[in-house]
mmCIF file of C-alpha atoms in Angstrom:
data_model
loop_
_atom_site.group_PDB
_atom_site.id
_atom_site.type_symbol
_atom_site.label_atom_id
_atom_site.label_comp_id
_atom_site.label_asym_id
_atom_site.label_seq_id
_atom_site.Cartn_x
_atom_site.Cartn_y
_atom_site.Cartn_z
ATOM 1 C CA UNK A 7 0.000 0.000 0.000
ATOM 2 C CA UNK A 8 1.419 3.152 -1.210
ATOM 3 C CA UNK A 9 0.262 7.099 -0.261
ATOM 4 C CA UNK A 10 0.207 10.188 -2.126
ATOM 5 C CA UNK A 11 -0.193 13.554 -0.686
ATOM 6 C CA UNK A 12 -1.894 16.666 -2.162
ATOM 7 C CA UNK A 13 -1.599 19.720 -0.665
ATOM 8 C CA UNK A 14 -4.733 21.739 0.379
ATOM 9 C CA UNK A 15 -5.568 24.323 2.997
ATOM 10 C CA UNK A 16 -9.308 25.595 1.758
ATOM 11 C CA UNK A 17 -11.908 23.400 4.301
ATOM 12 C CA UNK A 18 -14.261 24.279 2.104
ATOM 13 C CA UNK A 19 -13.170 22.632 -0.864
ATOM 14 C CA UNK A 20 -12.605 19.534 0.793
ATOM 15 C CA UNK A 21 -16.265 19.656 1.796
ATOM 16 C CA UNK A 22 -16.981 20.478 -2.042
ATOM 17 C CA UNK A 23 -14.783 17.637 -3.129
ATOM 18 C CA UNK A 24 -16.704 15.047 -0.539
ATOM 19 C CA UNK A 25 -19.727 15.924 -1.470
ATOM 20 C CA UNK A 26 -23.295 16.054 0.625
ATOM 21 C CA UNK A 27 -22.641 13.404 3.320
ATOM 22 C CA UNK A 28 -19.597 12.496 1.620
ATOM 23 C CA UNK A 29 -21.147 10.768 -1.398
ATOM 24 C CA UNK A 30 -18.413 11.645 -3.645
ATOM 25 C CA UNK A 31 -16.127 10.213 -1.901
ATOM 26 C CA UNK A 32 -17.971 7.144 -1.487
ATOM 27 C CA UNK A 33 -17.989 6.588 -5.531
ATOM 28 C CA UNK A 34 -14.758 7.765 -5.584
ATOM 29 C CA UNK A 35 -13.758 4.899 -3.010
ATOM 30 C CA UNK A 36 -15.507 2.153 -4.607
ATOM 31 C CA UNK A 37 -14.669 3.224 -8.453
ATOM 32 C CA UNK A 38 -11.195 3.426 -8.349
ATOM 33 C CA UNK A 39 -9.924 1.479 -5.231
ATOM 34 C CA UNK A 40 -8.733 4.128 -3.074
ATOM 35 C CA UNK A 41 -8.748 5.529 0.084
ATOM 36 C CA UNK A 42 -8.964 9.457 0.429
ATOM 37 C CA UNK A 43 -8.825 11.204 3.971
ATOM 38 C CA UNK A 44 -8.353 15.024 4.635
ATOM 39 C CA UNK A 45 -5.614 14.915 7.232
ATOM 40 C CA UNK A 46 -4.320 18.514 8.384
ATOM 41 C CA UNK A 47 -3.636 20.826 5.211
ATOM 42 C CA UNK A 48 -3.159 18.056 2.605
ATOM 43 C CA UNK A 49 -5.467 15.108 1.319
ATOM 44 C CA UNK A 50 -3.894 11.650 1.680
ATOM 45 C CA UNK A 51 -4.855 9.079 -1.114
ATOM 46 C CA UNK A 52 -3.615 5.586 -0.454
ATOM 47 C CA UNK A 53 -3.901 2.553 -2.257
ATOM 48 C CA UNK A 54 -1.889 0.115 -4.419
ATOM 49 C CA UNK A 55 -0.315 1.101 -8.375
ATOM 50 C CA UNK A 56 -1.834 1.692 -10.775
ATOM 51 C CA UNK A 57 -4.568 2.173 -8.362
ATOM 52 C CA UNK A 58 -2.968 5.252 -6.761
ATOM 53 C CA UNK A 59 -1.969 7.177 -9.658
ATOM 54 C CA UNK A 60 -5.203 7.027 -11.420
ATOM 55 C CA UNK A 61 -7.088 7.838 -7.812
ATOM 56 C CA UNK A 62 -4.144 11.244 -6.997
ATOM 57 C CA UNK A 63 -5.350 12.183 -11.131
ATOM 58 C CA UNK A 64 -9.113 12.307 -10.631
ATOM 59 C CA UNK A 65 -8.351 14.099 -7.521
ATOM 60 C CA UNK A 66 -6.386 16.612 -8.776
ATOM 61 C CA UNK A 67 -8.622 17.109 -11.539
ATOM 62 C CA UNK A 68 -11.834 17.363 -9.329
ATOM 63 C CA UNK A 69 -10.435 19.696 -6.953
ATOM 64 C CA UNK A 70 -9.496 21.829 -10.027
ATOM 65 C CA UNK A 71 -13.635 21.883 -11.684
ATOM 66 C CA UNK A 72 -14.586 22.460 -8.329
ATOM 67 C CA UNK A 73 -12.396 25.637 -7.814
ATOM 68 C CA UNK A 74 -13.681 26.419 -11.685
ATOM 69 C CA UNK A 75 -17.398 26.209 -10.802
ATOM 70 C CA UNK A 76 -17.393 26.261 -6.865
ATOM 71 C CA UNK A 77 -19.515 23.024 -6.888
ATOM 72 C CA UNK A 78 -18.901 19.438 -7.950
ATOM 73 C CA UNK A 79 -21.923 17.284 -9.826
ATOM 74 C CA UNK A 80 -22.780 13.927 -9.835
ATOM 75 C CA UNK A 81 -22.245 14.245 -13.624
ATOM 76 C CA UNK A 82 -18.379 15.551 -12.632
ATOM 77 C CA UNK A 83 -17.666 13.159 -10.502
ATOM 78 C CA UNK A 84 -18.780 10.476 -13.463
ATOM 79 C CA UNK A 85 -17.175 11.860 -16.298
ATOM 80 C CA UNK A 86 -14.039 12.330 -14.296
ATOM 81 C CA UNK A 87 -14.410 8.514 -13.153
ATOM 82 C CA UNK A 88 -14.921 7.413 -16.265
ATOM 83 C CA UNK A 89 -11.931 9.154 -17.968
ATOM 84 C CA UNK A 90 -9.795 7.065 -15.094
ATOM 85 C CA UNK A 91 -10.582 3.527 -15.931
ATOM 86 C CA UNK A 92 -12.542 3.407 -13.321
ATOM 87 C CA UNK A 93 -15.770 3.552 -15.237
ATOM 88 C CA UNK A 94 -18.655 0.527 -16.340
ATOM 89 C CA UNK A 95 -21.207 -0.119 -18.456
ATOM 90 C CA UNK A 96 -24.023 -0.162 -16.467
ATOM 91 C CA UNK A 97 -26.681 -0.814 -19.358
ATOM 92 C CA UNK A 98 -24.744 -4.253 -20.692
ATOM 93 C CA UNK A 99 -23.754 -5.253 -17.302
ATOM 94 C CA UNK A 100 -27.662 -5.079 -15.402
ATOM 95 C CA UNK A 101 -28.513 -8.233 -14.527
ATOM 96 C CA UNK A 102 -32.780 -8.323 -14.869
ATOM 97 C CA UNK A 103 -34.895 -9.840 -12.411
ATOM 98 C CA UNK A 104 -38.145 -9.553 -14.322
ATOM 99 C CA UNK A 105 -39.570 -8.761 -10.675
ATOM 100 C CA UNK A 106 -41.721 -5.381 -10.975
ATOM 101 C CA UNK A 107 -38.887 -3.664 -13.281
ATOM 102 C CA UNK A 108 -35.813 -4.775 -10.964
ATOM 103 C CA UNK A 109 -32.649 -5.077 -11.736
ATOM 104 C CA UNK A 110 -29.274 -5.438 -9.916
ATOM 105 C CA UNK A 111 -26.089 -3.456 -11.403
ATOM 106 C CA UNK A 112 -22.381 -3.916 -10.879
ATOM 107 C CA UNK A 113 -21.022 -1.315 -8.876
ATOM 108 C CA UNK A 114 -17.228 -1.556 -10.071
ATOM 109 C CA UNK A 115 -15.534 -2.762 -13.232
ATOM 110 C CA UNK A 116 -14.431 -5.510 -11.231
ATOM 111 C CA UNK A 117 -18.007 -6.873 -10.610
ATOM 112 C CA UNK A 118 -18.687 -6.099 -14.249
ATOM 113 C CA UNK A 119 -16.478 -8.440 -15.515
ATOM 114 C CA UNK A 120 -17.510 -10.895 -12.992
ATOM 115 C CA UNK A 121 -20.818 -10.378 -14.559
ATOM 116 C CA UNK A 122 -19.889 -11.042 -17.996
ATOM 117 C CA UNK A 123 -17.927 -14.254 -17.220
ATOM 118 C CA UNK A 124 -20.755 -15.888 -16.233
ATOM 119 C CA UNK A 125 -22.942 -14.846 -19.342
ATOM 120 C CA UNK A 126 -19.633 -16.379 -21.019
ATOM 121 C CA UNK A 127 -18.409 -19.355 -18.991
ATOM 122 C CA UNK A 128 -20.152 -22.761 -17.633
ATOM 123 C CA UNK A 129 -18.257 -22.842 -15.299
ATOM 124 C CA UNK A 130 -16.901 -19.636 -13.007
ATOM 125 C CA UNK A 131 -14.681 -19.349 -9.486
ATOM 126 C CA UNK A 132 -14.776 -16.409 -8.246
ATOM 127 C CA UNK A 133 -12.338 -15.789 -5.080
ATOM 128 C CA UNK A 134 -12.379 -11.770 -3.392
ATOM 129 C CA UNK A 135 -12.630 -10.330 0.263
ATOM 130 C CA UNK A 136 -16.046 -10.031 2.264
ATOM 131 C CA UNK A 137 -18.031 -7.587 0.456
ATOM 132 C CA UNK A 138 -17.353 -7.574 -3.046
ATOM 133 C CA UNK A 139 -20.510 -9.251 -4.266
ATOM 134 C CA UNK A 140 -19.478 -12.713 -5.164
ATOM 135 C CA UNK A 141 -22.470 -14.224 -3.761
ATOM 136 C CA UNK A 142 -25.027 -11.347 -4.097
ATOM 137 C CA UNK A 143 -24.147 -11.218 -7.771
ATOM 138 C CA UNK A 144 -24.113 -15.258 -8.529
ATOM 139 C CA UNK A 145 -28.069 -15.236 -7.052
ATOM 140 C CA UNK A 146 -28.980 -12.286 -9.241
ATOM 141 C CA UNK A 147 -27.986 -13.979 -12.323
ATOM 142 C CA UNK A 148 -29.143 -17.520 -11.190
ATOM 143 C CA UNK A 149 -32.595 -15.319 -11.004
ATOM 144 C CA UNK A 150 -32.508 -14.030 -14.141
ATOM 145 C CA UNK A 151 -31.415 -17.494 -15.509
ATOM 146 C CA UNK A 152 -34.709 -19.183 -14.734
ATOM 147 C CA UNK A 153 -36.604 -16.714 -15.615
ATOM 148 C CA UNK A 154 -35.270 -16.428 -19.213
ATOM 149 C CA UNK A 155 -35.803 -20.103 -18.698
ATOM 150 C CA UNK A 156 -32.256 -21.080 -19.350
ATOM 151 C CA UNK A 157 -32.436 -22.983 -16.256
ATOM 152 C CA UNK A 158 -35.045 -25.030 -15.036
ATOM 153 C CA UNK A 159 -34.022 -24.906 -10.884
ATOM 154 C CA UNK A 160 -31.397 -23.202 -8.447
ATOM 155 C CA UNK A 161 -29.606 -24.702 -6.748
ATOM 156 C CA UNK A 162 -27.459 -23.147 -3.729
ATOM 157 C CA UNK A 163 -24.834 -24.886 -1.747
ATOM 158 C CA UNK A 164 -22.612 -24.191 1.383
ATOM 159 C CA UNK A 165 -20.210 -26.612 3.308
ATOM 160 C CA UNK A 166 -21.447 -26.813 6.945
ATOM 161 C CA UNK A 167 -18.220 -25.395 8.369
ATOM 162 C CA UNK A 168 -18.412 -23.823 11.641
ATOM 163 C CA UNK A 169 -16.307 -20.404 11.657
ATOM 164 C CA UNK A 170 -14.308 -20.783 14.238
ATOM 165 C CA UNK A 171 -16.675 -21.383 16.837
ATOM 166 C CA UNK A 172 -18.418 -24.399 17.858
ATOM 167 C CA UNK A 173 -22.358 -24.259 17.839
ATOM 168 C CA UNK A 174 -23.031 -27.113 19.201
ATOM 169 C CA UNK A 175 -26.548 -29.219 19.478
ATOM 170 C CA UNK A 176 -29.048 -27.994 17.220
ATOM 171 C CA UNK A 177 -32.391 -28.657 17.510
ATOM 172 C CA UNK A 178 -35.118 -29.069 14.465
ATOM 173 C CA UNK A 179 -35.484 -30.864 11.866
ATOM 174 C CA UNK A 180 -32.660 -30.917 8.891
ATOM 175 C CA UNK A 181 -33.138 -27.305 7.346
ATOM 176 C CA UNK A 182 -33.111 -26.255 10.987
ATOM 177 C CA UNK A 183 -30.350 -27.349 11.685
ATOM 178 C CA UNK A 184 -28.458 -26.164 8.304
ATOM 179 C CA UNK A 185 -30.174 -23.177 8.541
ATOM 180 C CA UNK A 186 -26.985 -20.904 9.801
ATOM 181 C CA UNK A 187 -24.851 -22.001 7.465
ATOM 182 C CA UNK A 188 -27.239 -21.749 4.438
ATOM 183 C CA UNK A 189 -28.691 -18.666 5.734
ATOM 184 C CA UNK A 190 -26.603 -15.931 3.678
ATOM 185 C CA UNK A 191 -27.781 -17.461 0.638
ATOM 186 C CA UNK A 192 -31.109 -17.272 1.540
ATOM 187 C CA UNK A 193 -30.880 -13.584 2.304
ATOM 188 C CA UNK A 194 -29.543 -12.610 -0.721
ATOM 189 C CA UNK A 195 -32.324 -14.566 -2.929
ATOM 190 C CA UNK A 196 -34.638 -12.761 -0.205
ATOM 191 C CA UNK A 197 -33.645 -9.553 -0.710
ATOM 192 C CA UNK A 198 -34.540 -9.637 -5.083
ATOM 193 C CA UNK A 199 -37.598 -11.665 -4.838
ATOM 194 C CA UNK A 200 -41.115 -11.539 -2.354
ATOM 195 C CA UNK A 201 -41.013 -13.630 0.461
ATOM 196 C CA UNK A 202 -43.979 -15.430 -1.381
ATOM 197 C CA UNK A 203 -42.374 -15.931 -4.404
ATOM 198 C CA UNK A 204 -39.377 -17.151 -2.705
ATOM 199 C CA UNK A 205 -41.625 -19.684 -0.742
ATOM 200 C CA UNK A 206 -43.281 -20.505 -3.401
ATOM 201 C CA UNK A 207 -39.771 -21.808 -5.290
ATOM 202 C CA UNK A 208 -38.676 -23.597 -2.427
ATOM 203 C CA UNK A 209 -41.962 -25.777 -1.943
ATOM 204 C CA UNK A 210 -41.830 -26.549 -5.644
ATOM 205 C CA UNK A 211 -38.256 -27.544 -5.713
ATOM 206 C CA UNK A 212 -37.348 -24.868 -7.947
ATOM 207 C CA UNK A 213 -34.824 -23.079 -5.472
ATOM 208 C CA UNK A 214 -33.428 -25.819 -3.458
ATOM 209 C CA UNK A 215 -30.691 -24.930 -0.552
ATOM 210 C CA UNK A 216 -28.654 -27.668 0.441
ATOM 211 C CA UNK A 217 -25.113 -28.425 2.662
ATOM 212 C CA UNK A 218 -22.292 -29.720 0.529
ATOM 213 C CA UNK A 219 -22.454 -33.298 2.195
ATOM 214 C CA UNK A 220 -25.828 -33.672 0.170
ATOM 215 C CA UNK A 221 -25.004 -33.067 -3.212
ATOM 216 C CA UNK A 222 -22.862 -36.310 -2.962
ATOM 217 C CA UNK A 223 -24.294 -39.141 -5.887
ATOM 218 C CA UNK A 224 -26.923 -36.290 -8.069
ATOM 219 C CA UNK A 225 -26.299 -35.253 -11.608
ATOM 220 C CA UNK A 226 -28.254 -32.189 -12.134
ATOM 221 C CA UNK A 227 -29.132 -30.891 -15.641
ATOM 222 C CA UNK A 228 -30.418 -27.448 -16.575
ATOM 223 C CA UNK A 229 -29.636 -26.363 -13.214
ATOM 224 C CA UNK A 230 -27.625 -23.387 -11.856
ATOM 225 C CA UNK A 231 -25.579 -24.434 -9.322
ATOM 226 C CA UNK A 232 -23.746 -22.087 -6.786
ATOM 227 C CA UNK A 233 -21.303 -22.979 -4.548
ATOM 228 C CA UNK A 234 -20.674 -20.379 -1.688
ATOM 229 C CA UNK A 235 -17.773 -20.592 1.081
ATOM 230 C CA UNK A 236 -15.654 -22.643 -1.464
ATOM 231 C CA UNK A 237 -12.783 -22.385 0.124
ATOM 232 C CA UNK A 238 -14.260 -24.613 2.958
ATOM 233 C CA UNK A 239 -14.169 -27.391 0.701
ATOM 234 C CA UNK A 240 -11.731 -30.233 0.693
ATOM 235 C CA UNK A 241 -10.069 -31.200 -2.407
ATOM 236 C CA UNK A 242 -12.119 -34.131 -2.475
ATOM 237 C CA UNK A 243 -15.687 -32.168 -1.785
ATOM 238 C CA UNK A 244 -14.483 -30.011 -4.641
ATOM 239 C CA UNK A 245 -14.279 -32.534 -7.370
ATOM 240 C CA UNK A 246 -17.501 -34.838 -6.037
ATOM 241 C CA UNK A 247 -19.215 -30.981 -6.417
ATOM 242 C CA UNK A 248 -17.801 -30.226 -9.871
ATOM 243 C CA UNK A 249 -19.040 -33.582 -11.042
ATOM 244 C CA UNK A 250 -22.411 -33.204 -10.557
ATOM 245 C CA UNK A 251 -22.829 -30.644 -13.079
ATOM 246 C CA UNK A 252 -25.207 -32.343 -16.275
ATOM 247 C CA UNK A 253 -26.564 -31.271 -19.817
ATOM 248 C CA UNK A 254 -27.175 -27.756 -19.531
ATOM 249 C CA UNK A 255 -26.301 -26.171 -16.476
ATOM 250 C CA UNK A 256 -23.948 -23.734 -15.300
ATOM 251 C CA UNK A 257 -21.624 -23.939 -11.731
ATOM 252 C CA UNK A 258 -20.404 -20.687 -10.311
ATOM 253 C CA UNK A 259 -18.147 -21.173 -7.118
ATOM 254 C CA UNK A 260 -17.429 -17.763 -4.897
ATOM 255 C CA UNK A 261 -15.168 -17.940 -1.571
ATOM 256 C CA UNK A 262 -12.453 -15.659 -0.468
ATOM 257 C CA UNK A 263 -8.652 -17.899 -0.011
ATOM 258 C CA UNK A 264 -8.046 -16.118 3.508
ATOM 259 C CA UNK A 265 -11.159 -17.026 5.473
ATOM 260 C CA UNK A 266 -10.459 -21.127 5.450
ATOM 261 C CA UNK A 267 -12.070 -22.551 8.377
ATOM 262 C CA UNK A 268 -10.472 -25.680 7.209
ATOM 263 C CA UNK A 269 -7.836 -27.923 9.608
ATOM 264 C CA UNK A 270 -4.536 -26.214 9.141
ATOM 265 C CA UNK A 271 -3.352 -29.504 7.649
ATOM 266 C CA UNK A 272 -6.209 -29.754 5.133
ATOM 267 C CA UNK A 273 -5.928 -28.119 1.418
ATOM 268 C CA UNK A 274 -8.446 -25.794 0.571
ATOM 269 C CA UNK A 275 -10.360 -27.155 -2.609
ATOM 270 C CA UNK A 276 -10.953 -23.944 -4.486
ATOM 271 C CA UNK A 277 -7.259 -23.003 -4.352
ATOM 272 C CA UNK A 278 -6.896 -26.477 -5.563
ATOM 273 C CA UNK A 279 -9.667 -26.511 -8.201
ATOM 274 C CA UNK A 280 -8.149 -22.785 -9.786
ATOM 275 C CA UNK A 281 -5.043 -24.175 -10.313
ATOM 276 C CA UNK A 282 -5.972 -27.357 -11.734
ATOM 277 C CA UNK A 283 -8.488 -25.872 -13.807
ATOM 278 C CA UNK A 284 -8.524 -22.635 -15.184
ATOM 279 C CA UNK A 285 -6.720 -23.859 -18.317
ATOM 280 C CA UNK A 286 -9.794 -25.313 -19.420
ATOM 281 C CA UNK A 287 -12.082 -24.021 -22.349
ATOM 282 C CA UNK A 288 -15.819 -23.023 -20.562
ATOM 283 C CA UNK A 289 -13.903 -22.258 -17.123
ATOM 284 C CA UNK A 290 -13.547 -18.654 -15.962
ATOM 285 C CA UNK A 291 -11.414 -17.412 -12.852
ATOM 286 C CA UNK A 292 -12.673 -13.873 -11.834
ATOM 287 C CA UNK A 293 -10.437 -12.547 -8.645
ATOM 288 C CA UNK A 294 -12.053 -9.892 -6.834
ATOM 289 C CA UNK A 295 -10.474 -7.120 -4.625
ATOM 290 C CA UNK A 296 -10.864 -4.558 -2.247
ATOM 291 C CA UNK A 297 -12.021 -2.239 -4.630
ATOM 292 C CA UNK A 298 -14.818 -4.005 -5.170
ATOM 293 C CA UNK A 299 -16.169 -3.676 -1.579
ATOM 294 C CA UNK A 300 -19.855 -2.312 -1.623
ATOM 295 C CA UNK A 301 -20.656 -2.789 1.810
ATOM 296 C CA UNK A 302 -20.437 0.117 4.337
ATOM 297 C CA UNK A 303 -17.451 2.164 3.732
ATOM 298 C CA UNK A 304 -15.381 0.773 6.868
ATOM 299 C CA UNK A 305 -16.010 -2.633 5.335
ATOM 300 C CA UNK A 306 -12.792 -2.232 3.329
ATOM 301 C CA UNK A 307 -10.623 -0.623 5.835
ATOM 302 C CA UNK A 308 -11.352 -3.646 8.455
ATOM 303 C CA UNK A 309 -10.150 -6.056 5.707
ATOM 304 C CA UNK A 310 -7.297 -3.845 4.960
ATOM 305 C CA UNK A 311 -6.424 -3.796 8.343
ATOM 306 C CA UNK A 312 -6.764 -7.313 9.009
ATOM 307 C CA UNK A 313 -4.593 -8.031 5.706
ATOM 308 C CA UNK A 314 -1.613 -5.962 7.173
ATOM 309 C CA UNK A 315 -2.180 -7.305 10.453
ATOM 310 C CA UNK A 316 -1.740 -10.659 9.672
ATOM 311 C CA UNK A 317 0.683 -11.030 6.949
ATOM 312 C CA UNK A 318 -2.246 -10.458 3.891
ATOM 313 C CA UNK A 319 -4.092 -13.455 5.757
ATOM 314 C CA UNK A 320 -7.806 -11.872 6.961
ATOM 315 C CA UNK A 321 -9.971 -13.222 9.353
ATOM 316 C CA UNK A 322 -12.590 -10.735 8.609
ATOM 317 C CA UNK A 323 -15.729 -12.721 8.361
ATOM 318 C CA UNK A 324 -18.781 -12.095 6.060
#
């Protein structure tokens, strides 16, 4: 992580550059992968090359319209962001739900092309740091999947790992009991469909949620298969879950390579699996990074901070 410093002394236009509740600097954040903090008389932009150089540019060139015109746009702020490679297409990258008008845009050039593999690839592993949209995404385009009737079902998978904390006895019946671990999945399907519509799926078998263990002897055709927490998976889970994609479906793995809950003595499949594999025609490897955080601001600084902390191995959890 590098810094650059720009010198500035007018409070003011700091405020102007920010923005109304610091909204600027939010897209600025998330666009091009930088951190921006008004320390004393000069602004301090950190980040990693070519990161850094393209984030001190827009800067430089926003605090200069703003002294022009004495107020910044959202239409500035764009143009300038767009002119720094930090820019998407939001129209070609939407992903439709076909639920009342929805739809669900990447929010970095990072998620775009995340996006786009999948429209490309059968088969995608996606690896970034909590945040960043790998599941949120998969779910949105497993939606709009089925209901372009690409697909015929959904179905979402997690390993029943426990993160670093034993839960143990659980009462209920099986999807009780699952239930934690499955849970963020369920959100994220809950959160672009109705409750009813989601309940609906379910009891027909069209979304089904189900721990790793059970996927074990099923061939599934015309399915879209996600695989969330990969890198909870043994090298053996991996390959019994890559196998049981059939005629027509599509497999889209997301986990992040520093949150293993695995035995230290036990070889995380999706490293495993993205080396063996991403030679192969139909198989995509999209890696994700802290610019692509689109949580709450801090969400990136607590990773960064665990990342330094630790030797660039987080324990950050989603």
């Amino acid at each position: 992580m590098s810094t650059a410093t720009i010198p500035i002394s007018d409070a003011d236009l700091v405020r102007t550059l920010f923005g109304a509740q610091d909204a600027h600097l939010r897209r600025l954040r998330e666009a091009l992968g930088v951190r921006i903090v008004h320390r004393g008389d000069a602004l301090l932009i950190e980040g990693e090359e070519p990161d850094l150089e393209q984030g001190r540019k827009a800067v430089e060139e926003l605090l200069s319209v703003a002294r022009r015109q004495g107020v910044l746009h959202d239409e500035d702020v764009s143009s300038v962001i767009g002119r720094s490679g930090g820019d998407i297409d939001a129209t070609s990258s939407a992903i439709d739900l076909f639920e009342k008008a929805r739809s669900i845009r990447p929010r970095t050039p990072g998620q775009a092309r995340y996006v786009d593999a999948i429209r490309e690839h059968d088969v995608v592993m996606c690896t970034g740091p909590a945040g960043c949209g790998k599941t949120y995404l998969a779910v949105a385009m497993a939606v709009n999947a089925m209901r372009q009737e690409q697909v015929r079902k959904i179905v979402l998978v997690r390993p029943a790992v426990e993160a670093g904390e034993k839960l143990g006895f659980l009462p209920g019946d099986l999807l009780a009991k699952v239930n934690p671990f499955l849970r963020p999945l369920l959100d994220a399907m809950n959160d672009m469909l109705n409750f009813e519509q989601v309940r609906r799926y379910m009891e027909s078998d069209v979304v089904e949620i189900v721990p790793l263990a059970f996927m074990r002897g099923r061939t599934l055709n015309d399915t879209f298969i996600i695989l969330d927490e990969a890198q909870n998976t043994t090298i053996t889970q991996m390959k019994m879950f890559l196998t049981r994609m059939g005629e027509g479906s599509k497999v889209v793995v997301t986990g992040d390579r520093t949150q293993s809950d695995l035995p230290e003595n036990v070889a995380s499949g999706l490293a495993d699996a993205i080396q063996r594999l991403s030679h192969i025609e139909g198989v995509a490897v999209v890696e994700l990074t802290g610019r692509d955080i689109v949580r709450h601001r801090l969400v990136r600084e607590i990773v960064d901070a665990y990342e330094k902390g630790s030797g660039g191995r987080s324990s950050a959890r989603r």
